[in-house]
Amino acid sequence: MAANDIDVFANEEKRNLELGGHVGFDSLPDQLVSKSVAQGFSFNILCVGETGIGKSTLMNTLFNTTFENEEGSHYENEVHLRPQTYDLQESNVKLKLTIVQTVGFGDQINKEESYKPILEYIDAQFERYLEEELKIKRSLLNCHDTRIHICLYFIAPTGHSLKSLDLVTMKKLDSKVNIIPVIAKADTVSKSELDKLKIKIMSELVSNGVQIYQFPTEDEAVAEINSSMNTHLPFAVVGSVEDVKVGNKMVKARLYPWGSVQVENENHCDFVKLREMLLRVNMEDLREQTHAQHYELYRRCKLEEMGFKDTDPDSQSFSLQETYEAKRKEFLVELQRKEEEMRQMFVNKVKETEAELKEKEKELHDRFEQLKRMHQDEKKNLEEKRRELEEEMNAFNRRKVAAETLMGQALQGCSQPFKKDKDKKKLTCQTVTQAGARLFTYHRSHRCSRHVQHR
Ligand code: GTP
Ligand code: MG
């Protein structure tokens, strides 16, 4: 069907017809109900509040059961979330309930980042749903919807108003989730103080532009009760799973030495109001608001981030194919740019390494030249020394020959007949002694030098 045909069809005046009898399509709401009942429902509650403020007790009281409870410690380094899912059934209605509680909220010295894990958790559930929605083969009806439908923000009853952590956290979350603020452990504050605290909290929320969930007043059936309940916010709640006998009735209450606080007594606290609003009257609206308002906003931002838009700047109708092509081109250009950048980086790196290697090579060459020169100098010195030694040896040999000649002459002299001249004899003997001594010295030093040469 062309777009023009659709326009004509839409503009065509609708004609009313009277039916002749019962046809049966008035059972459509019943069909929807039975289909929904068969499918079951999911409802996800997020409890944000300081450690030990009464989150688990309130959940147990709200659903009149005992969920798994793990006490948090006050020494967590950062905030994290603990989700727990339960299958519940009331009459023939099945409910997949997920309760997510903060762990370690408000326990850190620096609380600046405390809201982040909560925000990330909420976004992660939206992302999960969006991924399922964008699949070619999707099964949205069968998949477990984990998007947070309501955030119960627990305000400490102590103090005169909200803490900055409360304001910052609620402000960060208000566009992501339906927030209902509750004053926890309301039995620890007097009635007049509680009234003042409620007024103060509401005025602070308004002046800081924090959007909390307003019970809808469009539907006539619930308009009155909802608008009246809107004036009671934030609800002052008390939680207890203890059954106490009051009169002849067993009721949920907290027992004190001076009396008891009944959880379901509207004069004692707003627990019943909270349960009415949350579970009996507005559960479906909370689910709807989550889908139509918070998820829609997330989806729109995400798709716009991905390059999808309903109309282009010239108000031409949006084409998925064109957007896809444009994105693909954009991606390819980016890819090419990155490739070029990496190639350039590689070339630069190679150049740098080459220069470094050349520098090293030059250094090595210089060193080699220096060593070569040193070696030549040493060689020259050794040559010089060798020459000197040879000269010394020659001189020595000459002396040796002279000494031997002298010795020979002396010995010859001794073998001739004794001269009468006493002085002559004496002289000869002296000469012999000197020659002998020289010969002895020569032999000794000659032996030594041979020994050195040998070594
Ligand atoms: P973590 O999960 O450890 O962060 O604690 P929580 O916020 O779940 O608190 P929990 O419900 O475990 O309650 C902590 C203590 O507060 C328990 O001793 C409860 O009995 C008590 N408590 C819970 N609700 C109330 C209440 O409404 N009034 C008073 N006075 N005490 C409460
Ligand atoms: Mg708990």
Coordinates of C-alpha atoms and ligand atoms in Angstrom, one line a residue:
M1 CA 0.0 0.0 0.0
A2 CA 1.4 3.4 -1.0
A3 CA 1.8 6.2 1.6
N4 CA -0.8 8.2 -0.1
D5 CA -3.4 5.5 0.1
I6 CA -2.8 5.3 3.9
D7 CA -3.4 9.0 4.2
V8 CA -6.6 8.8 2.3
F9 CA -7.7 5.9 4.4
A10 CA -6.8 7.7 7.6
N11 CA -8.7 10.8 6.6
E12 CA -11.8 8.9 5.4
E13 CA -14.8 9.7 7.6
K14 CA -15.8 6.8 9.9
R15 CA -19.4 5.6 9.7
N16 CA -21.3 4.2 12.6
L17 CA -23.4 1.1 12.2
E18 CA -25.9 -0.4 14.5
L19 CA -25.6 -4.2 15.1
G20 CA -28.7 -6.3 14.6
G21 CA -27.8 -8.6 17.6
H22 CA -25.0 -10.0 19.7
V23 CA -21.9 -10.6 17.7
G24 CA -19.4 -11.4 20.4
F25 CA -16.5 -8.9 20.2
D26 CA -17.5 -7.4 23.5
S27 CA -15.7 -10.4 25.0
L28 CA -12.3 -8.9 23.8
P29 CA -11.4 -7.5 27.2
D30 CA -12.1 -10.9 28.7
Q31 CA -9.9 -12.5 26.1
L32 CA -7.2 -10.1 27.0
V33 CA -7.6 -10.8 30.7
S34 CA -7.5 -14.6 30.3
K35 CA -4.5 -14.3 27.9
S36 CA -2.6 -12.0 30.3
V37 CA -3.5 -14.3 33.3
A38 CA -2.2 -17.3 31.4
Q39 CA 1.0 -15.5 30.5
G40 CA 1.6 -14.2 34.0
F41 CA 3.0 -10.9 35.0
S42 CA 6.3 -9.5 36.1
F43 CA 6.8 -6.8 38.6
N44 CA 10.2 -5.4 39.6
I45 CA 10.8 -3.3 42.7
L46 CA 14.0 -1.5 43.5
C47 CA 14.7 -0.6 47.1
V48 CA 17.2 2.2 47.6
G49 CA 18.2 3.0 51.1
E50 CA 20.9 3.0 53.7
T51 CA 22.1 -0.3 55.2
G52 CA 19.7 -1.5 57.9
I53 CA 17.0 1.1 57.2
G54 CA 14.3 -1.6 56.9
K55 CA 14.2 -2.5 53.2
S56 CA 14.0 -6.3 53.6
T57 CA 11.5 -6.1 56.5
L58 CA 9.2 -3.8 54.4
M59 CA 9.3 -6.2 51.5
N60 CA 8.5 -9.1 53.7
T61 CA 5.6 -7.2 55.2
L62 CA 4.3 -6.0 51.9
F63 CA 4.1 -9.5 50.4
N64 CA 3.3 -11.2 53.7
T65 CA 6.1 -13.7 53.3
T66 CA 9.7 -14.1 54.2
F67 CA 12.1 -13.6 51.3
E68 CA 15.8 -14.6 51.5
N69 CA 17.5 -12.0 53.6
E70 CA 21.2 -11.4 53.8
E71 CA 22.2 -8.6 56.2
G72 CA 24.4 -6.0 54.5
S73 CA 27.7 -4.8 56.2
H74 CA 28.6 -1.2 56.8
Y75 CA 32.1 -1.7 55.3
E76 CA 31.4 -2.1 51.6
N77 CA 33.8 -0.2 49.4
E78 CA 31.1 0.7 46.9
V79 CA 27.4 0.4 46.4
H80 CA 26.1 -2.6 44.5
L81 CA 22.7 -4.2 43.9
R82 CA 21.3 -7.5 44.9
P83 CA 18.4 -8.8 42.7
Q84 CA 16.3 -11.7 43.8
T85 CA 13.5 -13.1 41.7
Y86 CA 10.6 -15.1 43.1
D87 CA 7.5 -16.8 41.5
L88 CA 4.5 -15.9 43.5
Q89 CA 0.8 -16.8 43.0
E90 CA -2.3 -15.3 44.4
S91 CA -5.6 -16.9 43.3
N92 CA -4.9 -17.8 39.7
V93 CA -2.6 -14.9 39.0
K94 CA 1.1 -15.7 38.7
L95 CA 3.6 -13.0 39.4
K96 CA 7.3 -13.1 38.7
L97 CA 8.5 -10.7 41.3
T98 CA 12.1 -9.3 41.4
I99 CA 13.2 -7.4 44.4
V100 CA 16.5 -5.4 43.9
Q101 CA 18.1 -4.0 47.0
T102 CA 21.0 -1.7 47.3
V103 CA 23.9 -3.0 49.4
G104 CA 26.3 -0.6 51.1
F105 CA 24.3 2.5 50.1
G106 CA 25.4 5.5 52.2
D107 CA 28.3 3.7 53.9
Q108 CA 31.2 5.2 52.0
I109 CA 33.0 8.4 53.1
N110 CA 32.9 9.7 49.6
K111 CA 29.3 9.3 48.4
E112 CA 29.7 11.1 45.1
E113 CA 29.4 8.0 43.0
S114 CA 26.8 6.2 45.1
Y115 CA 24.0 6.7 42.6
K116 CA 26.0 5.3 39.6
P117 CA 25.6 1.6 40.2
I118 CA 21.9 2.1 40.6
L119 CA 21.6 4.1 37.4
E120 CA 23.7 1.5 35.5
Y121 CA 21.6 -1.3 36.8
I122 CA 18.4 0.4 35.6
D123 CA 20.0 1.2 32.2
A124 CA 21.3 -2.4 31.8
Q125 CA 17.7 -3.7 32.1
F126 CA 16.5 -1.2 29.5
E127 CA 19.4 -2.2 27.2
R128 CA 18.5 -5.9 27.7
Y129 CA 14.9 -5.2 26.6
L130 CA 16.0 -3.0 23.7
E131 CA 18.4 -5.7 22.4
E132 CA 15.5 -8.2 22.5
E133 CA 13.3 -5.7 20.7
L134 CA 15.9 -5.2 17.9
K135 CA 16.4 -8.9 17.3
I136 CA 15.2 -10.3 14.0
K137 CA 13.7 -13.2 15.8
R138 CA 12.3 -11.7 19.0
S139 CA 10.2 -13.0 21.8
L140 CA 9.3 -10.1 23.9
L141 CA 6.3 -11.9 25.4
N142 CA 8.3 -14.8 26.6
C143 CA 11.4 -13.0 27.8
H144 CA 11.6 -12.1 31.4
D145 CA 11.1 -8.3 31.6
T146 CA 13.5 -7.1 34.3
R147 CA 13.0 -3.4 33.8
I148 CA 12.5 -1.6 37.2
H149 CA 8.8 -0.6 37.6
I150 CA 9.1 1.2 40.9
C151 CA 11.9 2.6 43.0
L152 CA 11.0 2.8 46.7
Y153 CA 13.4 5.4 48.1
F154 CA 13.9 4.9 51.8
I155 CA 14.4 8.1 53.7
A156 CA 15.9 7.9 57.2
P157 CA 13.5 9.2 59.9
T158 CA 16.3 10.9 61.8
G159 CA 17.3 14.4 60.9
H160 CA 15.2 17.4 59.9
S161 CA 15.0 16.9 56.1
L162 CA 16.6 15.0 53.2
K163 CA 20.3 14.4 53.1
S164 CA 22.2 15.7 50.0
L165 CA 22.8 12.0 49.1
D166 CA 19.0 11.5 48.9
L167 CA 18.5 14.5 46.8
V168 CA 21.3 13.8 44.4
T169 CA 20.3 10.1 44.0
M170 CA 16.6 10.9 43.4
K171 CA 17.5 13.6 41.0
K172 CA 19.7 11.3 39.0
L173 CA 17.0 8.5 38.9
D174 CA 13.9 10.5 38.3
S175 CA 14.0 10.3 34.5
K176 CA 14.8 6.6 34.6
V177 CA 12.3 5.1 37.0
N178 CA 9.1 5.8 39.0
I179 CA 10.1 7.0 42.4
I180 CA 8.0 6.7 45.5
P181 CA 9.7 8.1 48.6
V182 CA 9.0 6.5 51.9
I183 CA 10.0 7.5 55.4
A184 CA 11.4 4.3 56.9
K185 CA 11.0 3.2 60.6
A186 CA 8.3 5.8 61.0
D187 CA 7.5 4.4 64.5
T188 CA 10.7 6.1 65.8
V189 CA 9.4 9.6 65.2
S190 CA 6.5 11.4 66.9
K191 CA 3.4 12.3 65.0
S192 CA 4.0 16.0 64.9
E193 CA 7.6 15.6 63.9
L194 CA 6.5 13.2 61.2
D195 CA 4.1 15.7 59.7
K196 CA 6.8 18.4 59.7
L197 CA 9.3 16.0 58.1
K198 CA 6.8 15.1 55.4
I199 CA 6.2 18.8 54.5
K200 CA 9.9 19.6 54.6
I201 CA 10.8 16.6 52.3
M202 CA 8.1 17.5 49.8
S203 CA 9.2 21.1 49.6
E204 CA 12.8 20.1 49.2
L205 CA 11.9 17.7 46.4
V206 CA 9.9 20.4 44.6
S207 CA 12.5 23.1 45.0
N208 CA 15.2 20.8 43.7
G209 CA 13.1 19.8 40.7
V210 CA 13.0 16.1 41.7
Q211 CA 10.1 14.4 39.8
I212 CA 8.5 11.7 41.9
Y213 CA 5.8 9.3 40.8
Q214 CA 2.3 10.8 40.9
F215 CA -0.6 8.4 41.2
P216 CA -2.6 8.9 38.0
T217 CA -5.9 10.7 38.2
E218 CA -7.1 10.4 34.6
D219 CA -9.1 7.2 35.2
E220 CA -12.3 8.2 37.0
A221 CA -12.4 4.9 38.9
V222 CA -9.3 5.7 40.8
A223 CA -9.0 9.5 40.4
E224 CA -10.3 10.3 43.9
I225 CA -8.3 7.8 45.9
N226 CA -5.1 8.6 43.8
S227 CA -5.3 12.3 44.1
S228 CA -5.9 12.0 47.9
M229 CA -2.9 9.6 48.2
N230 CA -0.7 12.0 46.3
T231 CA -1.1 14.4 49.2
H232 CA 0.1 11.8 51.7
L233 CA 3.5 11.4 50.0
P234 CA 6.1 10.5 51.2
F235 CA 4.5 7.5 53.0
A236 CA 5.6 7.0 56.5
V237 CA 6.0 3.2 56.8
V238 CA 6.7 0.6 59.5
G239 CA 7.7 -2.9 58.7
S240 CA 7.3 -6.0 60.8
V241 CA 6.7 -9.7 60.2
E242 CA 5.9 -10.3 63.8
D243 CA 2.3 -11.4 64.6
V244 CA 1.1 -9.9 67.8
K245 CA -2.2 -10.4 69.6
V246 CA -4.1 -7.2 69.9
G247 CA -7.5 -7.6 71.5
N248 CA -8.6 -10.9 70.1
K249 CA -7.0 -10.4 66.7
M250 CA -3.5 -11.4 65.5
V251 CA -1.9 -8.5 63.7
K252 CA 1.4 -7.5 62.3
A253 CA 3.0 -5.2 64.7
R254 CA 6.2 -4.1 66.5
L255 CA 6.0 -4.5 70.2
Y256 CA 7.5 -2.0 72.6
P257 CA 7.5 -1.8 76.4
W258 CA 5.0 0.9 76.3
G259 CA 2.7 -0.6 73.6
S260 CA 2.6 -1.8 70.1
V261 CA 2.8 -0.2 66.6
Q262 CA 0.4 -1.9 64.3
V263 CA 1.7 -2.0 60.7
E264 CA -1.8 -2.2 59.2
N265 CA -3.3 0.5 61.4
E266 CA -3.7 3.7 59.4
N267 CA -3.5 5.7 62.5
H268 CA -0.1 4.3 63.3
C269 CA 1.6 4.5 59.8
D270 CA 1.0 4.7 56.1
F271 CA 1.9 1.1 55.3
V272 CA -1.6 0.2 54.1
K273 CA -1.7 3.3 51.9
L274 CA 1.6 2.2 50.3
R275 CA 0.3 -1.4 49.8
E276 CA -2.9 -0.1 48.3
M277 CA -1.3 2.3 45.9
L278 CA 1.6 0.0 44.9
L279 CA -0.1 -3.4 44.5
R280 CA -3.9 -3.0 44.4
V281 CA -4.5 0.2 42.5
N282 CA -1.5 1.3 40.5
M283 CA 0.6 -1.8 39.7
E284 CA -0.4 -1.7 36.0
D285 CA 0.1 2.0 35.7
L286 CA 3.6 1.6 37.1
R287 CA 4.3 -1.0 34.5
E288 CA 2.8 1.1 31.8
Q289 CA 4.7 4.3 32.8
T290 CA 7.9 2.3 32.9
H291 CA 7.3 1.2 29.3
A292 CA 5.7 4.3 27.8
Q293 CA 7.8 6.9 29.6
H294 CA 11.1 5.8 31.0
Y295 CA 11.9 3.0 28.5
E296 CA 10.7 5.1 25.6
L297 CA 13.1 7.9 26.6
Y298 CA 16.0 5.5 27.0
R299 CA 15.1 3.9 23.6
R300 CA 14.9 7.2 21.8
C301 CA 18.2 8.4 23.2
K302 CA 19.9 5.1 22.3
L303 CA 18.5 5.0 18.8
E304 CA 19.4 8.6 18.1
E305 CA 22.9 7.8 19.4
M306 CA 23.0 5.0 16.9
G307 CA 22.1 7.4 14.1
F308 CA 18.4 6.6 13.7
K309 CA 15.9 9.5 13.6
D310 CA 12.2 9.8 12.6
T311 CA 12.7 12.8 10.3
D312 CA 15.8 14.2 8.7
P313 CA 16.5 17.9 8.8
D314 CA 14.5 18.6 5.6
S315 CA 11.5 16.8 7.1
Q316 CA 11.7 14.0 4.6
S317 CA 10.3 10.8 5.9
F318 CA 12.7 8.6 7.7
S319 CA 14.2 5.7 5.7
L320 CA 15.8 2.8 7.6
Q321 CA 17.7 1.8 4.5
E322 CA 19.2 5.3 4.0
T323 CA 20.1 5.6 7.7
Y324 CA 21.8 2.2 7.5
E325 CA 23.7 3.1 4.3
A326 CA 24.7 6.5 5.8
K327 CA 25.9 4.8 9.0
R328 CA 27.7 2.2 7.0
K329 CA 29.5 4.8 5.0
E330 CA 30.4 6.8 8.1
F331 CA 31.7 3.6 9.7
L332 CA 33.8 2.8 6.6
V333 CA 35.3 6.3 6.5
E334 CA 36.1 6.0 10.2
L335 CA 37.7 2.6 9.6
Q336 CA 39.8 4.0 6.8
R337 CA 40.9 6.9 8.9
K338 CA 41.9 4.6 11.7
E339 CA 43.8 2.3 9.3
E340 CA 45.7 5.3 7.8
E341 CA 46.5 6.5 11.3
M342 CA 47.8 3.1 12.3
R343 CA 49.9 2.8 9.1
Q344 CA 51.4 6.2 9.8
M345 CA 52.1 5.2 13.3
F346 CA 53.9 2.0 12.1
V347 CA 56.0 3.9 9.6
N348 CA 57.0 6.4 12.2
K349 CA 57.9 3.6 14.6
V350 CA 60.1 1.9 11.9
K351 CA 61.8 5.2 11.2
E352 CA 62.5 5.8 14.8
T353 CA 63.9 2.3 15.3
E354 CA 66.1 2.6 12.1
A355 CA 67.6 5.9 13.4
E356 CA 68.2 4.3 16.8
L357 CA 70.0 1.4 15.1
K358 CA 72.1 3.7 13.0
E359 CA 73.2 5.6 16.0
K360 CA 74.1 2.4 17.8
E361 CA 76.1 1.2 14.7
K362 CA 78.1 4.5 14.7
E363 CA 78.8 4.2 18.4
L364 CA 80.1 0.6 17.8
H365 CA 82.3 1.7 14.9
D366 CA 83.9 4.5 16.9
R367 CA 84.6 2.1 19.7
F368 CA 86.2 -0.3 17.3
E369 CA 88.4 2.4 15.8
Q370 CA 89.5 3.4 19.3
L371 CA 90.4 -0.1 20.3
K372 CA 92.3 -0.6 17.1
R373 CA 94.4 2.5 17.8
M374 CA 95.0 1.3 21.3
H375 CA 96.1 -2.1 20.0
Q376 CA 98.5 -0.5 17.5
D377 CA 100.1 1.7 20.2
E378 CA 100.6 -1.3 22.4
K379 CA 102.1 -3.3 19.6
K380 CA 104.6 -0.4 18.9
N381 CA 105.6 -0.3 22.5
L382 CA 106.2 -4.0 22.6
E383 CA 108.3 -3.8 19.4
E384 CA 110.4 -1.0 21.1
K385 CA 110.9 -3.1 24.2
R386 CA 111.9 -6.2 22.2
R387 CA 114.5 -4.1 20.3
E388 CA 115.9 -2.8 23.6
L389 CA 116.1 -6.3 25.0
E390 CA 117.9 -7.6 21.9
E391 CA 120.4 -4.8 22.2
E392 CA 120.9 -5.6 25.8
M393 CA 121.4 -9.3 24.9
N394 CA 124.0 -8.4 22.2
A395 CA 125.9 -6.2 24.7
F396 CA 125.8 -9.0 27.2
N397 CA 127.0 -11.6 24.7
R398 CA 129.9 -9.3 23.8
R399 CA 130.8 -8.9 27.5
K400 CA 130.5 -12.7 27.9
V401 CA 133.0 -13.3 25.1
A402 CA 135.3 -10.8 26.6
A403 CA 135.1 -12.4 29.9
E404 CA 135.8 -15.9 28.5
T405 CA 138.8 -14.6 26.6
L406 CA 140.0 -13.0 29.8
M407 CA 139.5 -16.3 31.7
G408 CA 141.4 -18.2 29.0
Q409 CA 144.3 -15.9 29.3
A410 CA 144.3 -16.1 33.0
L411 CA 144.4 -19.9 33.0
Q412 CA 147.2 -19.8 30.5
G413 CA 149.1 -17.6 32.8
C414 CA 148.7 -20.0 35.7
S415 CA 150.0 -23.0 33.9
Q416 CA 153.5 -21.3 33.1
P417 CA 156.5 -21.9 35.7
F418 CA 156.3 -19.9 38.8
K419 CA 157.9 -16.5 38.5
K420 CA 160.2 -15.5 41.1
D421 CA 158.8 -12.1 41.3
K422 CA 156.4 -12.3 44.2
D423 CA 154.5 -9.2 43.1
K424 CA 153.9 -10.7 39.7
K425 CA 152.5 -13.9 41.2
K426 CA 150.2 -11.8 43.3
L427 CA 149.0 -9.9 40.3
T428 CA 148.4 -13.0 38.4
C429 CA 146.4 -14.5 41.2
Q430 CA 144.3 -11.3 41.5
T431 CA 143.5 -11.4 37.8
V432 CA 142.5 -15.0 38.0
T433 CA 140.2 -14.3 41.0
Q434 CA 138.5 -11.4 39.2
A435 CA 138.1 -13.4 36.0
G436 CA 136.6 -16.2 38.0
A437 CA 134.2 -13.9 39.7
R438 CA 133.0 -12.4 36.4
L439 CA 132.6 -15.8 34.9
F440 CA 130.5 -16.9 37.9
T441 CA 128.3 -13.8 37.7
Y442 CA 127.9 -14.4 33.9
H443 CA 126.8 -18.0 34.5
R444 CA 124.3 -17.1 37.1
S445 CA 122.7 -14.3 35.2
H446 CA 122.7 -16.4 32.0
R447 CA 120.9 -19.2 33.8
C448 CA 118.4 -16.8 35.2
S449 CA 117.6 -15.2 31.8
R450 CA 117.2 -18.6 30.3
H451 CA 114.8 -19.6 33.0
V452 CA 112.8 -16.4 32.4
Q453 CA 112.7 -17.0 28.7
H454 CA 111.6 -20.6 29.3
R455 CA 108.7 -19.4 31.5
Ligands
GTP1 P1 20.3 -4.4 54.8 O1 19.7 -5.3 53.8 O2 21.3 -5.0 55.7 O3 20.8 -3.1 54.2 O4 19.2 -3.9 55.8 P2 17.7 -3.6 55.5 O5 17.5 -2.2 55.0 O6 17.1 -4.7 54.7 O7 17.0 -3.6 56.9 P3 16.3 -4.8 57.6 O8 14.9 -5.0 57.1 O9 17.1 -6.0 57.7 O10 16.1 -4.2 59.1 C1 17.2 -3.8 59.9 C2 16.7 -3.7 61.3 O11 15.7 -2.7 61.4 C3 16.1 -4.9 61.9 O12 16.4 -5.1 63.2 C4 14.6 -4.7 61.8 O13 13.9 -5.3 62.8 C5 14.5 -3.2 62.0 N1 13.4 -2.6 61.4 C6 12.9 -2.9 60.2 N2 11.8 -2.2 59.9 C7 11.6 -1.4 61.0 C8 10.6 -0.4 61.3 O14 9.7 -0.1 60.6 N3 10.7 0.2 62.6 C9 11.7 -0.1 63.4 N4 11.8 0.5 64.6 N5 12.7 -1.0 63.1 C10 12.6 -1.6 61.9
MG2 MG 18.0 -6.2 53.6

